Amino acid sequence: MKSGAGVGLVAALGLAALVAGAGSLKAGIAPASVAGLVESAPGLVALVQTAAFASALGAFAVGWGRAGGVVLLAVPVAEGIRGHPQAQAGALGVVLVAVHLAVVAVWIGALLHVIRVSIALRRRQVPSAPVVGGYARMALGLFLVVFATGTVAALVVLPLDDLSGALLDTTYGRWLLVKVGLVAAVVVLAGWARRHLRRPDAAQPASSARGELAVLAAVTAVSSALTVLAPSASADLTLAFPPPDAGPAIALGARAGYVGIGVSASQGQVVVRLATPNTADTKERSQDAIDLTGNLTGDDRDAQELEFRRCGLGCFAAPASWVKGENVVTLRVEDEQWDGGRAAVQVAWPPRPEDQRLAAVVAKMRKVKHFTLHEQTTSDTATGLGPRKRLRLTGEEYLAVGPFGSGRAATVTHYQVHRGGEVTLALGYPAESIYVLLTVDRHNRIKREVLTSGRHLITRRLTYDGPDSHEGHHHEPD
């Protein structure tokens, strides 16, 4: 068990690094990225799994085997929180995945133990039938639990009104069919292995079980692939929770009238969160009080209508097929209480993490003595960007009032390149309903900021003292 916990720890550390770096191992080991793990649900799950494997490894090292085994139960529970069934069925989905994975781990571990013991007994010319018989009885129960939980979890995720289409016409469904075929092969191999291992004249009693073990490993690999594929589901099915990002994501904000819009684009899906001005009855509103429609367009392709499903008040999720380059998500918001309207965001695909660039920008801004801030604020985009005001600030004062003063964000991605060496970064703080487009110059000074929240749209322009104050930027009169 010690070696297994060690392998699990290495895998968990790698997963945590990928989450922290938005798909980049190199970016994920940066201190700022690691610290940002606690700011997202996938990051917290990765941290829990890493801590569980590390604690179990320590317990096994000092001889506390049972304690280590109990600690390892946190791993399948955390995986259940991250899995697709949780997004569809809440706590039931977590239980299904956790039990499924825990029993599969026991099954594989027991099979490995039987192979080792059978080989040792045959070398000593001791019959291995009692060991094999005990495992066979236990394996039948394990298989039934695995089959039942896996079947229910699949039915929770897939749309029952178009089950054949979901299985045959989607990548997720086809991989699921591969998994079913491999499970059937495991059943056949298991029966053959039991008969072979019970033969008293079998020269290598463990060889027949090795095929079963190999196919079980393949089932595990396919299951891992399924976790990063977005499943198909009924378009009108309400999700219990917002689905987690599937791999690296880019978060963008917009505003339609009085409604703030947050868009999280990840592999195969888009999640939109709508926020209205804070009022006493906001939390008491029904989900039907606000509605969303939209489409997706990209280079050289027709518009794709987004089939949104609700995932909570003001939360909508839909499958999305991104193309490399620029993708435009056009949304129309309708709200019973607040004026909505139409808005669009441009998704640059694939996401390119820029956590280190944001940290460098914050470090540079802290050294700025004085600059002039030109700011406009509005709560209703239908009335324009709002009145202009001018402030004289230091870099420290400016960072103190913004969400990125720590140099971190839940997501930081490269968004756009401009003339003169300027680059725009997209920062996402979904938990606070805050999204920022931050344009910086080649000296890592901030030149423009567009901040979208549940209450306001704030546009800012920064001008600096010195001969290069307008470098790469066309001056706009106040």
PDB file of C-alpha atoms in Angstrom, residues 10-169:
ATOM      1  CA  VAL A  10       2.922  11.851  -7.544  1.00  0.00           C
ATOM      2  CA  ALA A  11      -0.219  11.764  -9.709  1.00  0.00           C
ATOM      3  CA  ALA A  12      -2.091  14.100  -7.330  1.00  0.00           C
ATOM      4  CA  LEU A  13       0.798  16.572  -7.342  1.00  0.00           C
ATOM      5  CA  GLY A  14       0.830  16.520 -11.132  1.00  0.00           C
ATOM      6  CA  LEU A  15      -2.921  17.103 -11.254  1.00  0.00           C
ATOM      7  CA  ALA A  16      -2.651  19.981  -8.781  1.00  0.00           C
ATOM      8  CA  ALA A  17       0.068  21.555 -10.924  1.00  0.00           C
ATOM      9  CA  LEU A  18      -2.075  21.230 -14.055  1.00  0.00           C
ATOM     10  CA  VAL A  19      -5.034  22.847 -12.290  1.00  0.00           C
ATOM     11  CA  ALA A  20      -2.872  25.652 -10.902  1.00  0.00           C
ATOM     12  CA  GLY A  21      -1.275  26.298 -14.282  1.00  0.00           C
ATOM     13  CA  ALA A  22      -4.546  26.015 -16.247  1.00  0.00           C
ATOM     14  CA  GLY A  23      -3.175  23.013 -18.146  1.00  0.00           C
ATOM     15  CA  SER A  24       0.528  23.953 -18.019  1.00  0.00           C
ATOM     16  CA  LEU A  25       2.808  22.006 -15.664  1.00  0.00           C
ATOM     17  CA  LYS A  26       5.490  24.668 -15.940  1.00  0.00           C
ATOM     18  CA  ALA A  27       3.127  27.484 -15.004  1.00  0.00           C
ATOM     19  CA  GLY A  28       1.553  25.348 -12.287  1.00  0.00           C
ATOM     20  CA  ILE A  29       4.709  25.111 -10.173  1.00  0.00           C
ATOM     21  CA  ALA A  30       5.039  28.899  -9.866  1.00  0.00           C
ATOM     22  CA  PRO A  31       4.417  30.078  -6.259  1.00  0.00           C
ATOM     23  CA  ALA A  32       1.640  32.457  -7.304  1.00  0.00           C
ATOM     24  CA  SER A  33      -0.152  29.694  -9.207  1.00  0.00           C
ATOM     25  CA  VAL A  34       0.121  27.211  -6.340  1.00  0.00           C
ATOM     26  CA  ALA A  35      -1.289  29.773  -3.904  1.00  0.00           C
ATOM     27  CA  GLY A  36      -4.212  30.298  -6.254  1.00  0.00           C
ATOM     28  CA  LEU A  37      -5.370  26.670  -5.906  1.00  0.00           C
ATOM     29  CA  VAL A  38      -7.514  27.578  -2.899  1.00  0.00           C
ATOM     30  CA  GLU A  39      -9.489  30.073  -5.015  1.00  0.00           C
ATOM     31  CA  SER A  40     -11.241  27.471  -7.198  1.00  0.00           C
ATOM     32  CA  ALA A  41     -13.236  24.286  -6.590  1.00  0.00           C
ATOM     33  CA  PRO A  42     -10.997  22.111  -8.853  1.00  0.00           C
ATOM     34  CA  GLY A  43      -7.956  23.488  -7.015  1.00  0.00           C
ATOM     35  CA  LEU A  44      -9.384  22.601  -3.609  1.00  0.00           C
ATOM     36  CA  VAL A  45     -10.244  19.078  -4.804  1.00  0.00           C
ATOM     37  CA  ALA A  46      -6.686  18.596  -6.068  1.00  0.00           C
ATOM     38  CA  LEU A  47      -5.298  19.841  -2.731  1.00  0.00           C
ATOM     39  CA  VAL A  48      -7.519  17.444  -0.747  1.00  0.00           C
ATOM     40  CA  GLN A  49      -6.381  14.488  -2.840  1.00  0.00           C
ATOM     41  CA  THR A  50      -2.718  15.485  -2.502  1.00  0.00           C
ATOM     42  CA  ALA A  51      -3.056  15.849   1.269  1.00  0.00           C
ATOM     43  CA  ALA A  52      -4.848  12.482   1.519  1.00  0.00           C
ATOM     44  CA  PHE A  53      -2.123  10.600  -0.372  1.00  0.00           C
ATOM     45  CA  ALA A  54       0.642  12.362   1.583  1.00  0.00           C
ATOM     46  CA  SER A  55      -1.018  11.613   4.935  1.00  0.00           C
ATOM     47  CA  ALA A  56      -1.641   7.979   3.982  1.00  0.00           C
ATOM     48  CA  LEU A  57       1.967   7.561   2.871  1.00  0.00           C
ATOM     49  CA  GLY A  58       3.144   8.870   6.234  1.00  0.00           C
ATOM     50  CA  ALA A  59       0.756   6.570   8.097  1.00  0.00           C
ATOM     51  CA  PHE A  60       1.962   3.511   6.175  1.00  0.00           C
ATOM     52  CA  ALA A  61       5.581   4.475   6.820  1.00  0.00           C
ATOM     53  CA  VAL A  62       5.086   4.323  10.601  1.00  0.00           C
ATOM     54  CA  GLY A  63       2.963   1.184  10.533  1.00  0.00           C
ATOM     55  CA  TRP A  64      -0.485   2.758  10.896  1.00  0.00           C
ATOM     56  CA  GLY A  65      -2.025   0.769   8.048  1.00  0.00           C
ATOM     57  CA  ARG A  66      -5.668   1.132   9.052  1.00  0.00           C
ATOM     58  CA  ALA A  67      -5.362   4.861   9.612  1.00  0.00           C
ATOM     59  CA  GLY A  68      -3.760   5.243   6.187  1.00  0.00           C
ATOM     60  CA  GLY A  69      -6.566   3.287   4.570  1.00  0.00           C
ATOM     61  CA  VAL A  70      -9.209   5.469   6.225  1.00  0.00           C
ATOM     62  CA  VAL A  71      -7.456   8.651   5.069  1.00  0.00           C
ATOM     63  CA  LEU A  72      -7.394   7.372   1.493  1.00  0.00           C
ATOM     64  CA  LEU A  73     -11.204   7.318   1.464  1.00  0.00           C
ATOM     65  CA  ALA A  74     -11.002  11.101   0.967  1.00  0.00           C
ATOM     66  CA  VAL A  75      -9.619  10.499  -2.552  1.00  0.00           C
ATOM     67  CA  PRO A  76     -12.731   8.873  -4.130  1.00  0.00           C
ATOM     68  CA  VAL A  77     -14.974  11.316  -2.248  1.00  0.00           C
ATOM     69  CA  ALA A  78     -13.042  14.269  -3.707  1.00  0.00           C
ATOM     70  CA  GLU A  79     -13.208  12.668  -7.146  1.00  0.00           C
ATOM     71  CA  GLY A  80     -16.968  12.313  -6.690  1.00  0.00           C
ATOM     72  CA  ILE A  81     -17.231  16.040  -6.030  1.00  0.00           C
ATOM     73  CA  ARG A  82     -15.324  16.746  -9.249  1.00  0.00           C
ATOM     74  CA  GLY A  83     -17.162  14.160 -11.411  1.00  0.00           C
ATOM     75  CA  HIS A  84     -19.954  14.761 -13.915  1.00  0.00           C
ATOM     76  CA  PRO A  85     -22.698  12.967 -11.887  1.00  0.00           C
ATOM     77  CA  GLN A  86     -22.272  15.526  -9.091  1.00  0.00           C
ATOM     78  CA  ALA A  87     -23.194  18.303 -11.508  1.00  0.00           C
ATOM     79  CA  GLN A  88     -26.358  16.431 -12.492  1.00  0.00           C
ATOM     80  CA  ALA A  89     -27.535  14.835  -9.229  1.00  0.00           C
ATOM     81  CA  GLY A  90     -25.786  16.671  -6.388  1.00  0.00           C
ATOM     82  CA  ALA A  91     -24.999  14.551  -3.321  1.00  0.00           C
ATOM     83  CA  LEU A  92     -26.297  11.377  -4.998  1.00  0.00           C
ATOM     84  CA  GLY A  93     -23.774  11.843  -7.797  1.00  0.00           C
ATOM     85  CA  VAL A  94     -20.952  12.272  -5.273  1.00  0.00           C
ATOM     86  CA  VAL A  95     -21.935   9.051  -3.484  1.00  0.00           C
ATOM     87  CA  LEU A  96     -22.219   7.092  -6.732  1.00  0.00           C
ATOM     88  CA  VAL A  97     -18.756   8.077  -7.963  1.00  0.00           C
ATOM     89  CA  ALA A  98     -17.102   7.710  -4.542  1.00  0.00           C
ATOM     90  CA  VAL A  99     -18.491   4.198  -3.963  1.00  0.00           C
ATOM     91  CA  HIS A 100     -17.747   3.177  -7.562  1.00  0.00           C
ATOM     92  CA  LEU A 101     -14.081   4.227  -7.367  1.00  0.00           C
ATOM     93  CA  ALA A 102     -13.522   2.879  -3.851  1.00  0.00           C
ATOM     94  CA  VAL A 103     -14.848  -0.562  -4.793  1.00  0.00           C
ATOM     95  CA  VAL A 104     -12.825  -0.611  -8.026  1.00  0.00           C
ATOM     96  CA  ALA A 105      -9.683   0.137  -5.963  1.00  0.00           C
ATOM     97  CA  VAL A 106     -10.493  -2.766  -3.608  1.00  0.00           C
ATOM     98  CA  TRP A 107     -11.128  -5.052  -6.584  1.00  0.00           C
ATOM     99  CA  ILE A 108      -7.815  -4.270  -8.270  1.00  0.00           C
ATOM    100  CA  GLY A 109      -5.902  -4.452  -4.994  1.00  0.00           C
ATOM    101  CA  ALA A 110      -7.440  -7.819  -4.087  1.00  0.00           C
ATOM    102  CA  LEU A 111      -6.647  -9.216  -7.535  1.00  0.00           C
ATOM    103  CA  LEU A 112      -3.023  -8.132  -7.250  1.00  0.00           C
ATOM    104  CA  HIS A 113      -2.801  -9.762  -3.814  1.00  0.00           C
ATOM    105  CA  VAL A 114      -4.296 -13.042  -5.098  1.00  0.00           C
ATOM    106  CA  ILE A 115      -1.815 -13.176  -7.966  1.00  0.00           C
ATOM    107  CA  ARG A 116       1.125 -12.651  -5.589  1.00  0.00           C
ATOM    108  CA  VAL A 117      -0.102 -15.220  -3.071  1.00  0.00           C
ATOM    109  CA  SER A 118      -0.978 -17.799  -5.741  1.00  0.00           C
ATOM    110  CA  ILE A 119       2.496 -17.610  -7.258  1.00  0.00           C
ATOM    111  CA  ALA A 120       4.133 -17.929  -3.837  1.00  0.00           C
ATOM    112  CA  LEU A 121       1.966 -20.926  -2.860  1.00  0.00           C
ATOM    113  CA  ARG A 122       2.572 -22.766  -6.131  1.00  0.00           C
ATOM    114  CA  ARG A 123       6.315 -22.334  -5.692  1.00  0.00           C
ATOM    115  CA  ARG A 124       5.979 -24.039  -2.332  1.00  0.00           C
ATOM    116  CA  GLN A 125       3.679 -26.645  -3.926  1.00  0.00           C
ATOM    117  CA  VAL A 126       0.779 -25.570  -1.739  1.00  0.00           C
ATOM    118  CA  PRO A 127      -2.719 -25.507  -3.332  1.00  0.00           C
ATOM    119  CA  SER A 128      -3.991 -22.008  -3.994  1.00  0.00           C
ATOM    120  CA  ALA A 129      -7.627 -23.009  -4.458  1.00  0.00           C
ATOM    121  CA  PRO A 130      -8.772 -21.722  -1.028  1.00  0.00           C
ATOM    122  CA  VAL A 131      -7.275 -18.285  -1.733  1.00  0.00           C
ATOM    123  CA  VAL A 132      -8.734 -18.150  -5.234  1.00  0.00           C
ATOM    124  CA  GLY A 133     -12.140 -19.359  -4.046  1.00  0.00           C
ATOM    125  CA  GLY A 134     -12.307 -16.692  -1.338  1.00  0.00           C
ATOM    126  CA  TYR A 135     -11.388 -13.980  -3.819  1.00  0.00           C
ATOM    127  CA  ALA A 136     -13.904 -15.257  -6.392  1.00  0.00           C
ATOM    128  CA  ARG A 137     -16.761 -14.957  -3.901  1.00  0.00           C
ATOM    129  CA  MET A 138     -15.666 -11.461  -2.893  1.00  0.00           C
ATOM    130  CA  ALA A 139     -15.053 -10.374  -6.503  1.00  0.00           C
ATOM    131  CA  LEU A 140     -18.627 -11.236  -7.477  1.00  0.00           C
ATOM    132  CA  GLY A 141     -19.990  -8.854  -4.865  1.00  0.00           C
ATOM    133  CA  LEU A 142     -17.488  -6.167  -5.856  1.00  0.00           C
ATOM    134  CA  PHE A 143     -18.424  -6.496  -9.526  1.00  0.00           C
ATOM    135  CA  LEU A 144     -22.142  -6.154  -8.769  1.00  0.00           C
ATOM    136  CA  VAL A 145     -21.543  -2.953  -6.786  1.00  0.00           C
ATOM    137  CA  VAL A 146     -19.267  -1.527  -9.483  1.00  0.00           C
ATOM    138  CA  PHE A 147     -21.749  -2.415 -12.226  1.00  0.00           C
ATOM    139  CA  ALA A 148     -24.725  -0.957 -10.346  1.00  0.00           C
ATOM    140  CA  THR A 149     -23.077   2.349  -9.362  1.00  0.00           C
ATOM    141  CA  GLY A 150     -21.495   2.780 -12.798  1.00  0.00           C
ATOM    142  CA  THR A 151     -24.787   2.154 -14.585  1.00  0.00           C
ATOM    143  CA  VAL A 152     -26.763   4.563 -12.403  1.00  0.00           C
ATOM    144  CA  ALA A 153     -24.033   7.240 -12.718  1.00  0.00           C
ATOM    145  CA  ALA A 154     -24.111   6.910 -16.523  1.00  0.00           C
ATOM    146  CA  LEU A 155     -27.910   7.182 -16.607  1.00  0.00           C
ATOM    147  CA  VAL A 156     -27.730  10.287 -14.414  1.00  0.00           C
ATOM    148  CA  VAL A 157     -25.355  11.989 -16.842  1.00  0.00           C
ATOM    149  CA  LEU A 158     -26.863  10.918 -20.176  1.00  0.00           C
ATOM    150  CA  PRO A 159     -30.195  12.207 -21.535  1.00  0.00           C
ATOM    151  CA  LEU A 160     -32.748   9.371 -21.381  1.00  0.00           C
ATOM    152  CA  ASP A 161     -34.881  10.993 -24.102  1.00  0.00           C
ATOM    153  CA  ASP A 162     -32.067  10.553 -26.655  1.00  0.00           C
ATOM    154  CA  LEU A 163     -29.904   7.847 -25.160  1.00  0.00           C
ATOM    155  CA  SER A 164     -28.861   6.255 -28.460  1.00  0.00           C
ATOM    156  CA  GLY A 165     -27.817   9.608 -29.905  1.00  0.00           C
ATOM    157  CA  ALA A 166     -25.866  10.496 -26.752  1.00  0.00           C
ATOM    158  CA  LEU A 167     -24.009   7.181 -26.930  1.00  0.00           C
ATOM    159  CA  LEU A 168     -23.328   7.019 -30.669  1.00  0.00           C
ATOM    160  CA  ASP A 169     -23.047  10.642 -31.756  1.00  0.00           C
TER     161      ASP A 169
END
